[in-house]
């Protein structure tokens, strides 16, 4: 992706563990925003917001593009897809053996 | 949830940021396992594996049940559902305005 190093699940999940960074991502759901625009609703200092954005960018969760003198941020699909792929393996477990196990455990309880 | 305090997205994402803990979860996809069983394939000390399991349990990602003298671990559906709900908001962004934005940007490029 644009010559940057490949983000890992480690950096992605670490990036998501912070409530401010999740709030930044939630703001970006409604559309692109510059660092300045992102800073306003969060009442943060520019360096603080820039630091959070760097973490999100390195994690592959946001991307920036050049638009004249502006560098708007947006959500980056590949980063979220990598997380989704990992979580899909977990979801599979609930769809198959785990639901069956729930059933068995419920039966064991009702037999007592 | 069994009287335990409600896990937050902070603790859930932090728990998922560690590759060993993700490996433990991946092992649990195939079914329940005790701490002893979980420790074997990972070649870890018992206290190390116990610590990781505690983090996962507090994050609501695994649950344990009493089975005689055994306390097998399993994946906990509510923890993963909380994460999925949050990610669903992000996915929604890509389904709507972001795909449209991709289209607009592609058109701008081809016009240059």
PDB file of C-alpha atoms in Angstrom:
ATOM      1  CA  UNK A   1       0.000   0.000   0.000  1.00  0.00           C
ATOM      2  CA  UNK A   2       1.719   3.175  -1.275  1.00  0.00           C
ATOM      3  CA  UNK A   3       5.162   1.801  -0.403  1.00  0.00           C
ATOM      4  CA  UNK A   4       4.510   1.895   3.348  1.00  0.00           C
ATOM      5  CA  UNK A   5       5.407  -1.161   5.406  1.00  0.00           C
ATOM      6  CA  UNK A   6       2.663  -3.718   5.814  1.00  0.00           C
ATOM      7  CA  UNK A   7       0.654  -3.144   8.994  1.00  0.00           C
ATOM      8  CA  UNK A   8       0.228  -6.099  11.302  1.00  0.00           C
ATOM      9  CA  UNK A   9      -2.724  -7.256  13.368  1.00  0.00           C
ATOM     10  CA  UNK A  10      -0.647  -6.287  16.430  1.00  0.00           C
ATOM     11  CA  UNK A  11      -0.488  -2.629  15.401  1.00  0.00           C
ATOM     12  CA  UNK A  12      -4.095  -2.611  14.155  1.00  0.00           C
ATOM     13  CA  UNK A  13      -5.580  -3.975  17.384  1.00  0.00           C
ATOM     14  CA  UNK A  14      -3.316  -1.746  19.504  1.00  0.00           C
ATOM     15  CA  UNK A  15      -4.515   1.267  17.502  1.00  0.00           C
ATOM     16  CA  UNK A  16      -8.150   0.272  18.117  1.00  0.00           C
ATOM     17  CA  UNK A  17      -7.621  -0.166  21.878  1.00  0.00           C
ATOM     18  CA  UNK A  18      -7.660   3.604  22.474  1.00  0.00           C
ATOM     19  CA  UNK A  19     -11.073   5.335  22.819  1.00  0.00           C
ATOM     20  CA  UNK A  20      -9.840   8.585  21.255  1.00  0.00           C
ATOM     21  CA  UNK A  21      -8.565   6.768  18.189  1.00  0.00           C
ATOM     22  CA  UNK A  22     -11.867   4.876  17.888  1.00  0.00           C
ATOM     23  CA  UNK A  23     -13.665   8.258  18.123  1.00  0.00           C
ATOM     24  CA  UNK A  24     -11.487   9.617  15.303  1.00  0.00           C
ATOM     25  CA  UNK A  25     -12.401   6.596  13.161  1.00  0.00           C
ATOM     26  CA  UNK A  26     -16.083   7.050  14.031  1.00  0.00           C
ATOM     27  CA  UNK A  27     -15.859  10.682  12.861  1.00  0.00           C
ATOM     28  CA  UNK A  28     -14.290   9.524   9.583  1.00  0.00           C
ATOM     29  CA  UNK A  29     -17.275   7.240   8.955  1.00  0.00           C
ATOM     30  CA  UNK A  30     -19.236  10.294   7.775  1.00  0.00           C
ATOM     31  CA  UNK A  31     -16.438  11.300   5.376  1.00  0.00           C
ATOM     32  CA  UNK A  32     -12.925  12.660   4.908  1.00  0.00           C
ATOM     33  CA  UNK A  33     -11.477  15.222   7.323  1.00  0.00           C
ATOM     34  CA  UNK A  34      -8.196  17.083   7.758  1.00  0.00           C
ATOM     35  CA  UNK A  35      -6.165  16.883  10.974  1.00  0.00           C
ATOM     36  CA  UNK A  36      -7.400  20.402  11.783  1.00  0.00           C
ATOM     37  CA  UNK A  37     -11.025  19.390  11.259  1.00  0.00           C
ATOM     38  CA  UNK A  38     -10.544  16.214  13.282  1.00  0.00           C
ATOM     39  CA  UNK A  39      -9.020  18.181  16.156  1.00  0.00           C
ATOM     40  CA  UNK A  40     -11.944  20.594  16.595  1.00  0.00           C
ATOM     41  CA  UNK A  41     -14.762  18.363  17.895  1.00  0.00           C
ATOM     42  CA  UNK A  42     -12.349  16.415  20.101  1.00  0.00           C
ATOM     43  CA  UNK A  43     -10.969  19.559  21.797  1.00  0.00           C
ATOM     44  CA  UNK A  44      -7.442  18.238  21.530  1.00  0.00           C
ATOM     45  CA  UNK A  45      -4.136  19.891  20.860  1.00  0.00           C
ATOM     46  CA  UNK A  46      -2.851  19.581  17.304  1.00  0.00           C
ATOM     47  CA  UNK A  47       0.200  17.479  18.317  1.00  0.00           C
ATOM     48  CA  UNK A  48      -2.027  15.083  20.297  1.00  0.00           C
ATOM     49  CA  UNK A  49      -4.418  14.534  17.414  1.00  0.00           C
ATOM     50  CA  UNK A  50      -1.503  14.241  14.948  1.00  0.00           C
ATOM     51  CA  UNK A  51       0.045  11.525  17.100  1.00  0.00           C
ATOM     52  CA  UNK A  52      -3.194   9.525  17.171  1.00  0.00           C
ATOM     53  CA  UNK A  53      -3.554   9.896  13.407  1.00  0.00           C
ATOM     54  CA  UNK A  54       0.009   8.640  12.897  1.00  0.00           C
ATOM     55  CA  UNK A  55      -0.770   5.522  14.949  1.00  0.00           C
ATOM     56  CA  UNK A  56      -3.923   4.896  12.892  1.00  0.00           C
ATOM     57  CA  UNK A  57      -2.059   5.492   9.632  1.00  0.00           C
ATOM     58  CA  UNK A  58       0.764   3.086  10.568  1.00  0.00           C
ATOM     59  CA  UNK A  59      -1.872   0.514  11.519  1.00  0.00           C
ATOM     60  CA  UNK A  60      -3.351   0.786   8.018  1.00  0.00           C
ATOM     61  CA  UNK A  61      -6.712   1.951   9.364  1.00  0.00           C
ATOM     62  CA  UNK A  62      -6.620   5.398   7.807  1.00  0.00           C
ATOM     63  CA  UNK A  63      -5.038   6.782   4.640  1.00  0.00           C
ATOM     64  CA  UNK A  64      -4.313  10.343   3.585  1.00  0.00           C
ATOM     65  CA  UNK A  65      -4.360  11.898   0.145  1.00  0.00           C
ATOM     66  CA  UNK A  66      -2.889  15.136  -1.200  1.00  0.00           C
ATOM     67  CA  UNK A  67      -5.471  17.718  -2.254  1.00  0.00           C
ATOM     68  CA  UNK A  68      -3.557  20.932  -2.955  1.00  0.00           C
ATOM     69  CA  UNK A  69      -2.324  22.117   0.432  1.00  0.00           C
ATOM     70  CA  UNK A  70      -4.797  19.843   2.275  1.00  0.00           C
ATOM     71  CA  UNK A  71      -4.025  16.277   3.304  1.00  0.00           C
ATOM     72  CA  UNK A  72      -7.426  14.854   4.243  1.00  0.00           C
ATOM     73  CA  UNK A  73      -7.676  11.591   6.206  1.00  0.00           C
ATOM     74  CA  UNK A  74     -10.063   8.786   5.363  1.00  0.00           C
ATOM     75  CA  UNK A  75     -10.765   5.264   6.539  1.00  0.00           C
ATOM     76  CA  UNK A  76      -8.578   2.673   4.808  1.00  0.00           C
ATOM     77  CA  UNK A  77     -10.478  -0.416   3.684  1.00  0.00           C
ATOM     78  CA  UNK A  78      -7.535  -2.919   3.572  1.00  0.00           C
ATOM     79  CA  UNK A  79      -6.735  -2.381   7.271  1.00  0.00           C
ATOM     80  CA  UNK A  80     -10.285  -3.157   8.313  1.00  0.00           C
ATOM     81  CA  UNK A  81     -10.463  -6.095   5.923  1.00  0.00           C
ATOM     82  CA  UNK A  82      -7.397  -7.684   7.561  1.00  0.00           C
ATOM     83  CA  UNK A  83      -9.105  -7.456  10.954  1.00  0.00           C
ATOM     84  CA  UNK A  84     -12.355  -8.792   9.530  1.00  0.00           C
ATOM     85  CA  UNK A  85     -10.564 -11.773   7.995  1.00  0.00           C
ATOM     86  CA  UNK A  86      -9.071 -12.696  11.341  1.00  0.00           C
ATOM     87  CA  UNK A  87     -12.394 -12.269  13.155  1.00  0.00           C
ATOM     88  CA  UNK A  88     -14.145 -14.365  10.491  1.00  0.00           C
ATOM     89  CA  UNK A  89     -12.177 -17.393  11.735  1.00  0.00           C
ATOM     90  CA  UNK A  90     -13.570 -16.766  15.234  1.00  0.00           C
ATOM     91  CA  UNK A  91     -17.127 -16.290  13.930  1.00  0.00           C
ATOM     92  CA  UNK A  92     -16.826 -19.623  12.135  1.00  0.00           C
ATOM     93  CA  UNK A  93     -16.264 -21.308  15.508  1.00  0.00           C
ATOM     94  CA  UNK A  94     -19.552 -19.986  16.871  1.00  0.00           C
ATOM     95  CA  UNK A  95     -21.425 -21.027  13.746  1.00  0.00           C
ATOM     96  CA  UNK A  96     -20.262 -24.643  13.980  1.00  0.00           C
ATOM     97  CA  UNK A  97     -18.985 -26.539  17.019  1.00  0.00           C
ATOM     98  CA  UNK A  98     -19.657 -23.869  19.636  1.00  0.00           C
ATOM     99  CA  UNK A  99     -23.375 -23.604  18.999  1.00  0.00           C
ATOM    100  CA  UNK A 100     -23.548 -27.375  19.183  1.00  0.00           C
ATOM    101  CA  UNK A 101     -21.657 -27.265  22.499  1.00  0.00           C
ATOM    102  CA  UNK A 102     -24.116 -24.671  23.875  1.00  0.00           C
ATOM    103  CA  UNK A 103     -26.902 -27.071  22.990  1.00  0.00           C
ATOM    104  CA  UNK A 104     -25.198 -29.996  24.745  1.00  0.00           C
ATOM    105  CA  UNK A 105     -24.499 -27.940  27.873  1.00  0.00           C
ATOM    106  CA  UNK A 106     -28.111 -26.711  28.017  1.00  0.00           C
ATOM    107  CA  UNK A 107     -29.325 -30.297  27.786  1.00  0.00           C
ATOM    108  CA  UNK A 108     -26.950 -31.388  30.561  1.00  0.00           C
ATOM    109  CA  UNK A 109     -28.340 -28.622  32.789  1.00  0.00           C
ATOM    110  CA  UNK A 110     -31.972 -29.498  32.116  1.00  0.00           C
ATOM    111  CA  UNK A 111     -31.275 -33.142  32.904  1.00  0.00           C
ATOM    112  CA  UNK A 112     -29.957 -32.276  36.381  1.00  0.00           C
TER     113      UNK A 112
ATOM    114  CA  UNK B   1     -22.104 -12.259  32.353  1.00  0.00           C
ATOM    115  CA  UNK B   2     -21.613 -14.471  35.419  1.00  0.00           C
ATOM    116  CA  UNK B   3     -21.392 -11.407  37.663  1.00  0.00           C
ATOM    117  CA  UNK B   4     -18.047 -10.322  36.202  1.00  0.00           C
ATOM    118  CA  UNK B   5     -17.592  -6.653  35.322  1.00  0.00           C
ATOM    119  CA  UNK B   6     -18.541  -5.657  31.809  1.00  0.00           C
ATOM    120  CA  UNK B   7     -15.544  -5.791  29.455  1.00  0.00           C
ATOM    121  CA  UNK B   8     -14.860  -2.715  27.385  1.00  0.00           C
ATOM    122  CA  UNK B   9     -13.688  -2.338  23.794  1.00  0.00           C
ATOM    123  CA  UNK B  10     -10.428  -0.971  25.250  1.00  0.00           C
ATOM    124  CA  UNK B  11      -9.664  -4.222  27.054  1.00  0.00           C
ATOM    125  CA  UNK B  12     -10.944  -6.370  24.173  1.00  0.00           C
ATOM    126  CA  UNK B  13      -8.760  -4.712  21.516  1.00  0.00           C
ATOM    127  CA  UNK B  14      -5.763  -4.646  23.873  1.00  0.00           C
ATOM    128  CA  UNK B  15      -6.216  -8.373  24.475  1.00  0.00           C
ATOM    129  CA  UNK B  16      -6.298  -9.001  20.715  1.00  0.00           C
ATOM    130  CA  UNK B  17      -3.134  -6.952  20.078  1.00  0.00           C
ATOM    131  CA  UNK B  18      -0.886  -9.764  21.359  1.00  0.00           C
ATOM    132  CA  UNK B  19       0.032 -12.564  18.898  1.00  0.00           C
ATOM    133  CA  UNK B  20       0.189 -15.208  21.646  1.00  0.00           C
ATOM    134  CA  UNK B  21      -3.295 -14.367  22.837  1.00  0.00           C
ATOM    135  CA  UNK B  22      -4.592 -14.478  19.256  1.00  0.00           C
ATOM    136  CA  UNK B  23      -2.927 -17.909  18.905  1.00  0.00           C
ATOM    137  CA  UNK B  24      -4.700 -19.103  22.062  1.00  0.00           C
ATOM    138  CA  UNK B  25      -8.023 -17.923  20.620  1.00  0.00           C
ATOM    139  CA  UNK B  26      -7.228 -19.633  17.312  1.00  0.00           C
ATOM    140  CA  UNK B  27      -6.597 -22.886  19.204  1.00  0.00           C
ATOM    141  CA  UNK B  28      -9.957 -22.521  20.963  1.00  0.00           C
ATOM    142  CA  UNK B  29     -11.708 -22.296  17.589  1.00  0.00           C
ATOM    143  CA  UNK B  30     -11.460 -26.087  17.333  1.00  0.00           C
ATOM    144  CA  UNK B  31     -13.003 -26.521  20.789  1.00  0.00           C
ATOM    145  CA  UNK B  32     -12.609 -26.198  24.556  1.00  0.00           C
ATOM    146  CA  UNK B  33      -9.220 -26.663  26.223  1.00  0.00           C
ATOM    147  CA  UNK B  34      -7.818 -26.484  29.752  1.00  0.00           C
ATOM    148  CA  UNK B  35      -4.958 -24.154  30.672  1.00  0.00           C
ATOM    149  CA  UNK B  36      -2.702 -27.232  30.733  1.00  0.00           C
ATOM    150  CA  UNK B  37      -3.813 -28.275  27.255  1.00  0.00           C
ATOM    151  CA  UNK B  38      -3.435 -24.721  25.949  1.00  0.00           C
ATOM    152  CA  UNK B  39       0.102 -24.504  27.322  1.00  0.00           C
ATOM    153  CA  UNK B  40       1.429 -27.603  25.563  1.00  0.00           C
ATOM    154  CA  UNK B  41       1.405 -26.561  21.870  1.00  0.00           C
ATOM    155  CA  UNK B  42       2.622 -23.068  22.738  1.00  0.00           C
ATOM    156  CA  UNK B  43       5.638 -24.306  24.726  1.00  0.00           C
ATOM    157  CA  UNK B  44       4.982 -21.762  27.448  1.00  0.00           C
ATOM    158  CA  UNK B  45       5.309 -21.827  31.183  1.00  0.00           C
ATOM    159  CA  UNK B  46       2.075 -22.361  33.096  1.00  0.00           C
ATOM    160  CA  UNK B  47       2.153 -18.889  34.735  1.00  0.00           C
ATOM    161  CA  UNK B  48       2.722 -17.233  31.347  1.00  0.00           C
ATOM    162  CA  UNK B  49      -0.221 -19.000  29.725  1.00  0.00           C
ATOM    163  CA  UNK B  50      -2.399 -18.368  32.810  1.00  0.00           C
ATOM    164  CA  UNK B  51      -1.651 -14.664  32.608  1.00  0.00           C
ATOM    165  CA  UNK B  52      -2.662 -14.514  28.935  1.00  0.00           C
ATOM    166  CA  UNK B  53      -5.859 -16.429  29.689  1.00  0.00           C
ATOM    167  CA  UNK B  54      -6.707 -13.995  32.498  1.00  0.00           C
ATOM    168  CA  UNK B  55      -6.344 -11.060  30.080  1.00  0.00           C
ATOM    169  CA  UNK B  56      -8.599 -12.796  27.550  1.00  0.00           C
ATOM    170  CA  UNK B  57     -11.156 -13.671  30.247  1.00  0.00           C
ATOM    171  CA  UNK B  58     -11.271 -10.083  31.585  1.00  0.00           C
ATOM    172  CA  UNK B  59     -11.733  -8.869  28.014  1.00  0.00           C
ATOM    173  CA  UNK B  60     -14.779 -11.128  27.682  1.00  0.00           C
ATOM    174  CA  UNK B  61     -13.224 -13.071  24.811  1.00  0.00           C
ATOM    175  CA  UNK B  62     -13.035 -16.396  26.605  1.00  0.00           C
ATOM    176  CA  UNK B  63     -15.117 -17.989  29.344  1.00  0.00           C
ATOM    177  CA  UNK B  64     -14.402 -20.922  31.635  1.00  0.00           C
ATOM    178  CA  UNK B  65     -16.735 -23.513  33.063  1.00  0.00           C
ATOM    179  CA  UNK B  66     -16.390 -25.940  35.954  1.00  0.00           C
ATOM    180  CA  UNK B  67     -16.273 -29.599  34.920  1.00  0.00           C
ATOM    181  CA  UNK B  68     -15.341 -31.567  38.045  1.00  0.00           C
ATOM    182  CA  UNK B  69     -11.730 -30.669  38.747  1.00  0.00           C
ATOM    183  CA  UNK B  70     -11.257 -29.267  35.228  1.00  0.00           C
ATOM    184  CA  UNK B  71     -11.938 -25.646  34.251  1.00  0.00           C
ATOM    185  CA  UNK B  72     -11.920 -25.705  30.453  1.00  0.00           C
ATOM    186  CA  UNK B  73     -11.686 -22.451  28.477  1.00  0.00           C
ATOM    187  CA  UNK B  74     -13.832 -21.618  25.484  1.00  0.00           C
ATOM    188  CA  UNK B  75     -14.430 -18.661  23.196  1.00  0.00           C
ATOM    189  CA  UNK B  76     -17.053 -16.264  24.555  1.00  0.00           C
ATOM    190  CA  UNK B  77     -19.550 -15.090  21.962  1.00  0.00           C
ATOM    191  CA  UNK B  78     -20.664 -11.779  23.635  1.00  0.00           C
ATOM    192  CA  UNK B  79     -17.093 -10.434  23.639  1.00  0.00           C
ATOM    193  CA  UNK B  80     -16.685 -11.032  19.930  1.00  0.00           C
ATOM    194  CA  UNK B  81     -20.160  -9.675  19.209  1.00  0.00           C
ATOM    195  CA  UNK B  82     -19.276  -6.367  20.927  1.00  0.00           C
ATOM    196  CA  UNK B  83     -16.250  -6.025  18.651  1.00  0.00           C
ATOM    197  CA  UNK B  84     -18.285  -6.982  15.598  1.00  0.00           C
ATOM    198  CA  UNK B  85     -20.926  -4.371  16.406  1.00  0.00           C
ATOM    199  CA  UNK B  86     -18.299  -1.656  16.551  1.00  0.00           C
ATOM    200  CA  UNK B  87     -16.658  -2.821  13.312  1.00  0.00           C
ATOM    201  CA  UNK B  88     -20.066  -2.978  11.608  1.00  0.00           C
ATOM    202  CA  UNK B  89     -20.255   0.835  11.876  1.00  0.00           C
ATOM    203  CA  UNK B  90     -16.928   1.043  10.016  1.00  0.00           C
ATOM    204  CA  UNK B  91     -18.044  -1.460   7.369  1.00  0.00           C
ATOM    205  CA  UNK B  92     -21.154   0.657   6.785  1.00  0.00           C
ATOM    206  CA  UNK B  93     -18.885   3.577   5.812  1.00  0.00           C
ATOM    207  CA  UNK B  94     -17.248   1.547   3.049  1.00  0.00           C
ATOM    208  CA  UNK B  95     -20.616   0.341   1.768  1.00  0.00           C
ATOM    209  CA  UNK B  96     -21.996   3.867   1.374  1.00  0.00           C
ATOM    210  CA  UNK B  97     -20.112   7.150   1.041  1.00  0.00           C
ATOM    211  CA  UNK B  98     -16.611   5.723   0.792  1.00  0.00           C
ATOM    212  CA  UNK B  99     -17.268   3.601  -2.275  1.00  0.00           C
ATOM    213  CA  UNK B 100     -18.855   6.648  -3.861  1.00  0.00           C
ATOM    214  CA  UNK B 101     -15.759   8.692  -2.962  1.00  0.00           C
ATOM    215  CA  UNK B 102     -13.505   6.063  -4.571  1.00  0.00           C
ATOM    216  CA  UNK B 103     -15.558   6.445  -7.722  1.00  0.00           C
ATOM    217  CA  UNK B 104     -15.275  10.252  -7.681  1.00  0.00           C
ATOM    218  CA  UNK B 105     -11.492  10.111  -7.100  1.00  0.00           C
ATOM    219  CA  UNK B 106     -11.045   7.617  -9.948  1.00  0.00           C
ATOM    220  CA  UNK B 107     -12.991   9.921 -12.261  1.00  0.00           C
ATOM    221  CA  UNK B 108     -10.880  12.923 -11.220  1.00  0.00           C
ATOM    222  CA  UNK B 109      -7.728  10.961 -12.023  1.00  0.00           C
ATOM    223  CA  UNK B 110      -8.946   9.849 -15.446  1.00  0.00           C
ATOM    224  CA  UNK B 111      -9.910  13.436 -16.310  1.00  0.00           C
ATOM    225  CA  UNK B 112      -6.363  14.713 -15.679  1.00  0.00           C
TER     226      UNK B 112
END
